[in-house]
XYZ file of C-alpha atoms in Angstrom:
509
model
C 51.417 -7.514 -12.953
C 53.369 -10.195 -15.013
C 51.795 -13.526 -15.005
C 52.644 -16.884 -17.117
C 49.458 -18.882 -18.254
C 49.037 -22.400 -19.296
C 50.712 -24.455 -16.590
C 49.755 -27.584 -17.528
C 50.987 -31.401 -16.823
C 51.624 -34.393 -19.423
C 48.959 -36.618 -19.947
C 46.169 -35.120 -21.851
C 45.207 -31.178 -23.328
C 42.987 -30.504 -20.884
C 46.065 -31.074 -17.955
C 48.727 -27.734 -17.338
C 52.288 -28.136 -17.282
C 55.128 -26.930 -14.743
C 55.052 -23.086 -14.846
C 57.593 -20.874 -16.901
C 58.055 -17.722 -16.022
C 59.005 -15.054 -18.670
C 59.506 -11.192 -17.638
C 57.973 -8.848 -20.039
C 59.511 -5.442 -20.188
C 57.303 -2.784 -19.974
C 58.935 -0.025 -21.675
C 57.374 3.722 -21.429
C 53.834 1.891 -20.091
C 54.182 3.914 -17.316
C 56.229 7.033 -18.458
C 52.940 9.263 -18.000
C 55.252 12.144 -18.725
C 58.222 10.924 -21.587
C 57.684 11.668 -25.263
C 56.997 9.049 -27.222
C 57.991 7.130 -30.699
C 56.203 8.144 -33.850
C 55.481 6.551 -36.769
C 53.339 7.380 -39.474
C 51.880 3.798 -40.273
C 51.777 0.526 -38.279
C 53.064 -2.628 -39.240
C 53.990 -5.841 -38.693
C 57.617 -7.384 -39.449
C 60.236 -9.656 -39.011
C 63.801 -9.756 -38.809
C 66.130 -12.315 -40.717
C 64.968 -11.179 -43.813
C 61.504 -13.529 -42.579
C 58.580 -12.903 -44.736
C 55.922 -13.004 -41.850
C 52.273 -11.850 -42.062
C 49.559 -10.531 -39.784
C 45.885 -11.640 -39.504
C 43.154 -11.332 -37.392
C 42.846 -14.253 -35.394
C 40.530 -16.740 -33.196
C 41.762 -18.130 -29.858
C 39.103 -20.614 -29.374
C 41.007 -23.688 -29.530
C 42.669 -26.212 -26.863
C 46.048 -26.030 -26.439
C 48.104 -28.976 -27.398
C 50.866 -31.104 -25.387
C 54.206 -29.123 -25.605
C 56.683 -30.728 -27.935
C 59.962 -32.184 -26.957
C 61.811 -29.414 -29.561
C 59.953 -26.489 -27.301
C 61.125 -25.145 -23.927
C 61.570 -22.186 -21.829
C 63.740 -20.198 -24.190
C 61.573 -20.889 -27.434
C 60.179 -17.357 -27.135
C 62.214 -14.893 -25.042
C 62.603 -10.950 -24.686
C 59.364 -9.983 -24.799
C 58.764 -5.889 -24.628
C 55.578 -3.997 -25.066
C 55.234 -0.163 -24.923
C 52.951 2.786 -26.499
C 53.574 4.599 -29.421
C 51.744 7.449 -31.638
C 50.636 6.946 -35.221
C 50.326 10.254 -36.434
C 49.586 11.172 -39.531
C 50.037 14.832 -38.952
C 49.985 17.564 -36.169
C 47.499 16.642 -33.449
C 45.969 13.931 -35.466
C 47.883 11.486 -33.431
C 46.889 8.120 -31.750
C 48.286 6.004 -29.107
C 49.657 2.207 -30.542
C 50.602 -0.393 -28.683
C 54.279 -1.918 -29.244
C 55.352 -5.786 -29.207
C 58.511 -7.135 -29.455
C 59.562 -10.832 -28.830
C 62.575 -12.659 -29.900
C 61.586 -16.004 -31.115
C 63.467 -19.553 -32.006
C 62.302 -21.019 -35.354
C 61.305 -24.358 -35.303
C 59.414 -26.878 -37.716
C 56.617 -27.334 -34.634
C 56.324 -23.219 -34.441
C 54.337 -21.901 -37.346
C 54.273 -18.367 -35.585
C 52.627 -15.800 -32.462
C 49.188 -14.768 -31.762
C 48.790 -11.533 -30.056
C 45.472 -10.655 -27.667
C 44.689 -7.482 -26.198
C 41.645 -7.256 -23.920
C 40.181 -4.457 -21.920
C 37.074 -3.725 -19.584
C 33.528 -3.166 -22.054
C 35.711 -4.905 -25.142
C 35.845 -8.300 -26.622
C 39.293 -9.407 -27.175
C 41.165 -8.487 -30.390
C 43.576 -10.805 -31.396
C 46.358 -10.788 -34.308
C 48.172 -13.977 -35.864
C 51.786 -13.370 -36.731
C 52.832 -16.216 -38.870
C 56.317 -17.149 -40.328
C 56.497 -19.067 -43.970
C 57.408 -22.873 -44.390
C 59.826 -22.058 -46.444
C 61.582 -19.989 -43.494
C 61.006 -22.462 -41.500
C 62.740 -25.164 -42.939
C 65.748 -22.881 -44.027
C 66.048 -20.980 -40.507
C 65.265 -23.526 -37.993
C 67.309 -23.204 -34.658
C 67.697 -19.351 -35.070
C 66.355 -16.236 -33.716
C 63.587 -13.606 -35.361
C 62.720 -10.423 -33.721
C 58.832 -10.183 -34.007
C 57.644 -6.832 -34.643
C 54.153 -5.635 -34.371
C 52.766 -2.226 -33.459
C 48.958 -2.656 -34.834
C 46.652 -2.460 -31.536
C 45.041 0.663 -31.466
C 44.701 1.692 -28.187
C 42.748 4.756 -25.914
C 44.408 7.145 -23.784
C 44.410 5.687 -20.135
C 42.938 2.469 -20.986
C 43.455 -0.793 -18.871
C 44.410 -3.457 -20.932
C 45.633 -7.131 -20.590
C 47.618 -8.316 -23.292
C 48.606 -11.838 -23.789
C 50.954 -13.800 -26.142
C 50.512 -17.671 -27.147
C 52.213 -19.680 -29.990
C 51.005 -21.233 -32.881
C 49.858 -23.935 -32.656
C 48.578 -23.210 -28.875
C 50.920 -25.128 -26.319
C 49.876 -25.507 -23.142
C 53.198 -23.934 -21.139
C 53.943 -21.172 -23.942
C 51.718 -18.300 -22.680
C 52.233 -15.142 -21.454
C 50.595 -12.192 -20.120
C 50.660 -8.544 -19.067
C 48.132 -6.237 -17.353
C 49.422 -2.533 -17.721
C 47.689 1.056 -18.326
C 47.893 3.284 -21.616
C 49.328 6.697 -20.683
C 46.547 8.864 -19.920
C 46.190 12.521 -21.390
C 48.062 13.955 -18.545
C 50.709 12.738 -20.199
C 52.293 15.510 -22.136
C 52.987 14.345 -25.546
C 49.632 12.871 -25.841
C 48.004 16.365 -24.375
C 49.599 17.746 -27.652
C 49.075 15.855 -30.251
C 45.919 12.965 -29.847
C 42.852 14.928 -30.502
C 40.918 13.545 -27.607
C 43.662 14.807 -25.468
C 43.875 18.486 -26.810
C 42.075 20.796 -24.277
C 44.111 23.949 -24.812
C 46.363 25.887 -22.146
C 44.269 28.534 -20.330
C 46.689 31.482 -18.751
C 44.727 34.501 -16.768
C 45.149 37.575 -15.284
C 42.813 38.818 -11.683
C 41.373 42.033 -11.768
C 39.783 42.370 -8.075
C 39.017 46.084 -8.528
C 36.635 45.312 -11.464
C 35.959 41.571 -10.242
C 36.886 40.179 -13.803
C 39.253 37.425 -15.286
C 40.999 38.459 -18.518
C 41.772 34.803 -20.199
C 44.347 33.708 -22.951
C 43.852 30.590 -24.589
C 46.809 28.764 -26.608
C 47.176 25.161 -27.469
C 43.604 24.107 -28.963
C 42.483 21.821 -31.290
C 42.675 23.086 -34.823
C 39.029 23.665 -37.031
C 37.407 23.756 -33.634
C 35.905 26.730 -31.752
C 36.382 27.010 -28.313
C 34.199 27.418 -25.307
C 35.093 29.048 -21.949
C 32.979 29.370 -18.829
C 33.493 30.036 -15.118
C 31.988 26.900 -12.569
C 32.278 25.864 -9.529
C 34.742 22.553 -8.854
C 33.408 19.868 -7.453
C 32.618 16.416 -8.064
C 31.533 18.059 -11.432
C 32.490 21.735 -12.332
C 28.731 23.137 -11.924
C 28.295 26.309 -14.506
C 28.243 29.859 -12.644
C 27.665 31.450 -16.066
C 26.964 31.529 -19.749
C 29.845 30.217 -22.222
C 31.974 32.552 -24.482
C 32.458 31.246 -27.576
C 36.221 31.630 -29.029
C 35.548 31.423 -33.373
C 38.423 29.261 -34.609
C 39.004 32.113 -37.108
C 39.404 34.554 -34.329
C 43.555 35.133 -34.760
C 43.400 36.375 -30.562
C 41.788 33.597 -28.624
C 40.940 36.136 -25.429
C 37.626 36.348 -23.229
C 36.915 38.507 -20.326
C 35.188 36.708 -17.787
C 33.080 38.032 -14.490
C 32.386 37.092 -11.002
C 30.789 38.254 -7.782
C 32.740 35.718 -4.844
C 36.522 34.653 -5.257
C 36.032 31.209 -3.693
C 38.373 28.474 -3.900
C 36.617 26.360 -5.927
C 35.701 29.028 -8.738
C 37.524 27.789 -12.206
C 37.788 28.411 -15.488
C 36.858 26.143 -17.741
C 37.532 25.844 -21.450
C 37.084 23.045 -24.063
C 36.891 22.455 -27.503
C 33.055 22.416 -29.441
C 33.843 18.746 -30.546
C 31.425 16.248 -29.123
C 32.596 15.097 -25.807
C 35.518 17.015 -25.864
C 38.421 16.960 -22.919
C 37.570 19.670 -20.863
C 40.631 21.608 -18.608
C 40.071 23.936 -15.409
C 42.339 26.702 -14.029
C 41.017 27.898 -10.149
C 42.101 31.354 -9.545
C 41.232 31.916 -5.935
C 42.283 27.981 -4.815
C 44.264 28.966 -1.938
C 41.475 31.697 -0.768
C 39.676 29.558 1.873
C 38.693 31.956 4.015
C 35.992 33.265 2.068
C 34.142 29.913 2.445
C 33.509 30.944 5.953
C 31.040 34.547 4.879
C 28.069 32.780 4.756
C 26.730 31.897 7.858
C 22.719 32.813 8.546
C 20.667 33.015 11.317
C 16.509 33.104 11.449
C 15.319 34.230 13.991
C 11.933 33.584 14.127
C 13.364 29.898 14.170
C 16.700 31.091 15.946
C 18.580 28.597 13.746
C 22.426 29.157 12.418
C 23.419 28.125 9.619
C 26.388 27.686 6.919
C 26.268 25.871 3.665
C 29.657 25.812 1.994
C 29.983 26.994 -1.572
C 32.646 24.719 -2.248
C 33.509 20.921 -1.393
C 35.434 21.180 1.984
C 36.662 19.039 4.621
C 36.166 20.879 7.965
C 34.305 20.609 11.639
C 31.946 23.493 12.392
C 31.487 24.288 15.652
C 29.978 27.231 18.394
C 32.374 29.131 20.333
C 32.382 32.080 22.821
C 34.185 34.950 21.969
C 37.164 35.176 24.614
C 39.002 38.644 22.984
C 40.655 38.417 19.872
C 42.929 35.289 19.535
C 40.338 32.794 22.092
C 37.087 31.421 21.772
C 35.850 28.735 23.872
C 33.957 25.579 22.350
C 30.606 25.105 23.168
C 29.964 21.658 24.589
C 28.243 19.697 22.093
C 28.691 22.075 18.944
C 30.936 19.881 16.555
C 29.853 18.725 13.466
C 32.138 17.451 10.170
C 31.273 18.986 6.813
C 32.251 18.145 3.279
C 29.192 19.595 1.049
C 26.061 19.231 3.117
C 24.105 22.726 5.060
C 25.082 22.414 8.641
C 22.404 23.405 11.106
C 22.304 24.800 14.401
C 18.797 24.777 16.472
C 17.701 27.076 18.884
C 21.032 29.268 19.482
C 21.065 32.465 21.442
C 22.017 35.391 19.164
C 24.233 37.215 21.682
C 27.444 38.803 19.997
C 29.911 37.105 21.861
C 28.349 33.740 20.345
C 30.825 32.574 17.112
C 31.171 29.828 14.666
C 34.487 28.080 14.491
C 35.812 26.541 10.973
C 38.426 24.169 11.590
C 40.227 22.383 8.426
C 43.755 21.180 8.363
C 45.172 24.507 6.844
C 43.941 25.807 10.351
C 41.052 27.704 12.098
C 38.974 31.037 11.251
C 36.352 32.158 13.527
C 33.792 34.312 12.470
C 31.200 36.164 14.799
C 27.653 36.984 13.279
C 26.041 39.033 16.104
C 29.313 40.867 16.950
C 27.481 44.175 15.523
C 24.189 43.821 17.473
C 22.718 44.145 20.890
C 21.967 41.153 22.775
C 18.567 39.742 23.288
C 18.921 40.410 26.891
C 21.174 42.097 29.160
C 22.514 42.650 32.914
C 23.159 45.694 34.652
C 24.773 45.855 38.152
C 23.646 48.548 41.177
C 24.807 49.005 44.683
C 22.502 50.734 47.158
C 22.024 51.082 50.377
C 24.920 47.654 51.165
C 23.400 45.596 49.193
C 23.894 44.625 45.223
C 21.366 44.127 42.332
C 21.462 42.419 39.335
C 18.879 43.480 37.221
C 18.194 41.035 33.914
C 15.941 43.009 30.836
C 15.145 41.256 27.915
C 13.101 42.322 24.778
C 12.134 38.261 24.048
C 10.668 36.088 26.953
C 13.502 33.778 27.907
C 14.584 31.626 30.934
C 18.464 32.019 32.587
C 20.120 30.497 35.460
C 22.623 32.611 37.339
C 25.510 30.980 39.571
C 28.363 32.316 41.767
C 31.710 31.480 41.061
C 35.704 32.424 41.204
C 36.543 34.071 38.150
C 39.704 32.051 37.928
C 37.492 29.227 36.760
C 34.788 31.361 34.802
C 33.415 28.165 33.025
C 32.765 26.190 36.572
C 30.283 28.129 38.828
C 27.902 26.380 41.344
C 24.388 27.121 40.170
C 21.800 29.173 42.419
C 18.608 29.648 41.222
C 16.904 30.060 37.706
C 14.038 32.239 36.338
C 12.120 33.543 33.981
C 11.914 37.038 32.290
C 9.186 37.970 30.404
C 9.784 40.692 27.685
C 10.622 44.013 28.561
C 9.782 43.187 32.247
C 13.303 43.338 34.289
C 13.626 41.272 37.070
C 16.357 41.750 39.662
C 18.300 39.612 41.670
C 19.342 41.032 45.179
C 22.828 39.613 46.221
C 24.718 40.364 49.495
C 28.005 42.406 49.879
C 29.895 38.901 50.269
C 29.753 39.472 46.579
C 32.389 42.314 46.638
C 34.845 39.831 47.899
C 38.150 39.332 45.530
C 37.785 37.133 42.512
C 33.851 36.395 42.941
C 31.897 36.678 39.932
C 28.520 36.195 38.867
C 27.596 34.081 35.986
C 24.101 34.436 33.756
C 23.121 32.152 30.812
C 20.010 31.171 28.799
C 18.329 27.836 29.410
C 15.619 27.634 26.709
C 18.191 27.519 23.754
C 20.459 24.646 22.724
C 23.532 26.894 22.173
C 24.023 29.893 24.624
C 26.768 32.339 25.422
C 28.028 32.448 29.403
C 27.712 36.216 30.653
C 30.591 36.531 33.544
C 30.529 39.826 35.794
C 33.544 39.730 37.961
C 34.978 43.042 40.155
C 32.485 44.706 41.225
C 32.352 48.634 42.234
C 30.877 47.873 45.932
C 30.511 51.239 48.285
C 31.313 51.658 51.816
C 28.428 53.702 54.169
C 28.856 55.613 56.917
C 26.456 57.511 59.290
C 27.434 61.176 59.694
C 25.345 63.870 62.504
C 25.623 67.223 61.170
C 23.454 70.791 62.287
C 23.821 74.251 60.525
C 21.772 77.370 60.940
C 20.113 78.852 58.571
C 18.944 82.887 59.339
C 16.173 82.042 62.595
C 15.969 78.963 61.700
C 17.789 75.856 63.876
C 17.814 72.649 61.472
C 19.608 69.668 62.890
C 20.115 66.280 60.384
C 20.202 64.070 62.691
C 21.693 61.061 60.764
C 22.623 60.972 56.879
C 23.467 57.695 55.531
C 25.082 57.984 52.099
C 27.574 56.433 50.146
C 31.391 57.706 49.861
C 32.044 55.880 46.181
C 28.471 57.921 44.894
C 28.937 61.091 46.789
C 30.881 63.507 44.183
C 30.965 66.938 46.294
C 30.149 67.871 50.220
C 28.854 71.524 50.014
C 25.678 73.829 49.972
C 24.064 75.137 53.586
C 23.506 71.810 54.566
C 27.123 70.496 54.307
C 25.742 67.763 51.832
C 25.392 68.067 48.066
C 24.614 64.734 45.763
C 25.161 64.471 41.930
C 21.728 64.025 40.278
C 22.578 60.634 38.872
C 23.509 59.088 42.363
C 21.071 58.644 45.287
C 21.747 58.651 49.319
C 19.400 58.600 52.599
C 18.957 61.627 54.648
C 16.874 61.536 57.855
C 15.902 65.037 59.034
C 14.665 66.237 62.524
């Protein structure tokens, strides 16, 4: 932002004139990534062959009532941009560069230069310009020179330019930012800048990170560590410490989990030195998602991510491999905190859905155990059982419905089962119509699976009359109701033979 101060009207010092506006030219403020000037010493000069001088100087004074000699184009051209003072390899330091072209006059005895900045008091530098000069040169233009304000890498700064004397239209001012030490040349050469260029190779066999380092700060040692990246990079393990007289600056580092946010970090042993992080593994999200837990004395899921992530959590119900269904209610956003789920039913088609805008993993922490309780289906004598066993006491609700709409099914009754007591439900042979399914879920959790049985194996009966003779002996079966579906062979005296494993009604007379 480019802003003219000082607009103040006749009449009295205390009163602003008309505003004149002046653009200041910037140049390489903002280049965070161009190479800069050097120079080896700052200065302060004129052109002209103008003997000025530089001072320190105090701005507490009231401006005074522009004179008639003075306008607009009195000082003109004004630039300011950062250079490096370096007085060797990596001892560099970032300058700041003003220019302004400048009309002598007898009422203009030179410039005072300000620089302010957030936590500083204002430093300010007096450019003056002989009498001598001024008498001799009056009416033409001096390039003012000055690159003296030693600046910090990405500071904010606010620079502003009055004359001398102070007159009350004839300041200017300029907010910009210092390159910061992503900006290459100053990565390289200012010391507070120099972090050093980490390079790596994976072993995933071994679990180990072979590191180069290249590019630190000279007479230092170096430090290297792995962390985990977040707001801070939290230390995972002990440093290495890289001698500066080591001629191969290589570590081997180790670690258990290739997460996303696992870095390397590496620094210099100079107090508060830049630090720089490489991560590895940054595109390997899904292992985030390997740590889900469940107690189940409590029966409480949970997940607490390992690294900062922006995601929803939420149950599903496993619905084969590429579907699972959201549980109502289940959704909660995540960045860093544990998420919690109460009272959830451990059955293995319950799953926990990650959801982040790189897309969706779901993983499925019963999948490799038996369910808390169970159904199993029988058909005898026309009617059909649904037996429910359980090895915790638990409460379910059963419903009938059309498996073309397996979530919506018209509830019928509920009950309790008390551990390792089954308890049946009889159902009619309606049942063993097309498409009708019966649906069982838990009640006494927050978070339960839906257990759908659709298609089931229902037998026709018939009533047979059979008689044989067996040696003196007349033996008439009167009636034999059995089942076709169970009955696996017809032979033996009788005519009727049963598999052990299947049951029928016989009535003999």
């Amino acid at each position: 932002m480019i802003r003219d101060q000082g607009d103040r009207p006749r009449g009295g010092r205390t009163r602003m004139r008309s505003a004149l506006l002046m653009v200041l030219t910037a140049c390489g403020v903002l280049a965070e990534g161009g190479m800069m000037d050097r120079m080896q010493h700052c200065s302060t000069h004129c052109s002209q062959e103008v003997q000025c001088r530089a001072r320190s100087h105090s701005t507490f004074e009231f401006c005074k009532e522009t004179a008639t000699e003075l306008n607009r184009t009195t000082v003109q051209g004004i630039t300011i941009s950062t250079v490096m003072k370096c007085e060797q390899e990596q001892r560099c330091s970032p300058h700041l560069r003003v220019t302004a072209l400048v009309q002598l006059t007898k009422q203009l005895r030179g410039l005072a230069l300000c620089m302010l900045s957030a936590g500083m008091l204002e430093t300010c530098r007096a450019v003056t310009f002989p009498r001598r000069n001024l008498h001799r040169l009056t009416g033409q233009q001096v390039l003012v020179h000055d690159d003296c304000f030693d600046v910090r890498p990405g500071l904010d700064v606010h620079v502003t330019l009055k004359t001398i004397p102070s007159y009350c239209n004839l300041t200017w001012s300029h907010d910009l930012r210092v390159p910061g030490c992503n900006n290459v040349d100053l990565r390289k050469n200012v010391p507070e800048c120099i972090s050093g260029t980490i390079e790596y190779v994976v072993d995933s066999e071994r679990r180990e990170l072979s590191v180069k380092v290249s590019g630190i700060l000279e007479d230092w040692d170096y430090r290297l560590r792995l962390c985990l990246k977040g707001f801070i990079c939290r230390g995972t393990s002990e440093h290495i410490l890289i001698k500066k007289e080591e001629p191969m600056k290589n570590a081997t580092l180790r670690y258990s989990r290739a997460l996303p946010c696992l870095c390397i970090e590496g620094w210099s042993s100079m107090p508060d030195a830049r630090r720089t992080q490489v991560c590895p593994f940054r595109n390997n999200t899904g292992e985030l998602w390997k740590g889900v837990t469940f107690d189940a004395e409590q029966e409480a899921l949970s997940w607490e991510p390992e690294c900062p992530v922006e995601a929803v959590v939420s149950l599903c119900q496993s619905a084969g491999e590429l579907d699972c269904h959201d549980l109502a209610n289940s959704s909660q956003v995540v960045s860093s905190k544990k998420v919690v789920f109460s009272k959830v039913d451990p059955h293995p088609k319950l799953c926990v859905k990650f959801s982040t805008a790189a897309g969706s993993w779901v993983k499925c922490p019963f999948v490799r155990q038996n369910a808390a309780w169970d159904l199993t289906f029988s058909s005898v004598a026309q009617h059909q059982t649904v037996t429910v066993s359980s090895y915790i006491n638990t409460e379910v609700v059963w419903g009938l419905c059309r498996n073309s709409k397996p979530m919506e099914c018209d509830q019928v009754a509920s009950l309790a089962v008390e551990k390792f007591k089954p308890v049946d439900i009889n159902l009619t042979m309606e049942t063993c119509g097309p498409g009708v399914c019966v649906q069982v879920r838990r009640t006494d959790v927050n978070f339960s699976v839906q257990v759908l049985h659709c298609n089931f194996q229902c037998c026709e009966y018939q009533v047979l009359s059979m008689s044989d003779k067996v040696g003196r002996f007349n033996i008439k079966i009167k009636t034999i109701l059995y089942s076709l579906c169970h009955l696996r062979s017809v032979t033996n005296s009788f005519g009727v033979k049963a598999s052990k494993d299947n049951s029928f009604s016989a009535f003999v007379g």
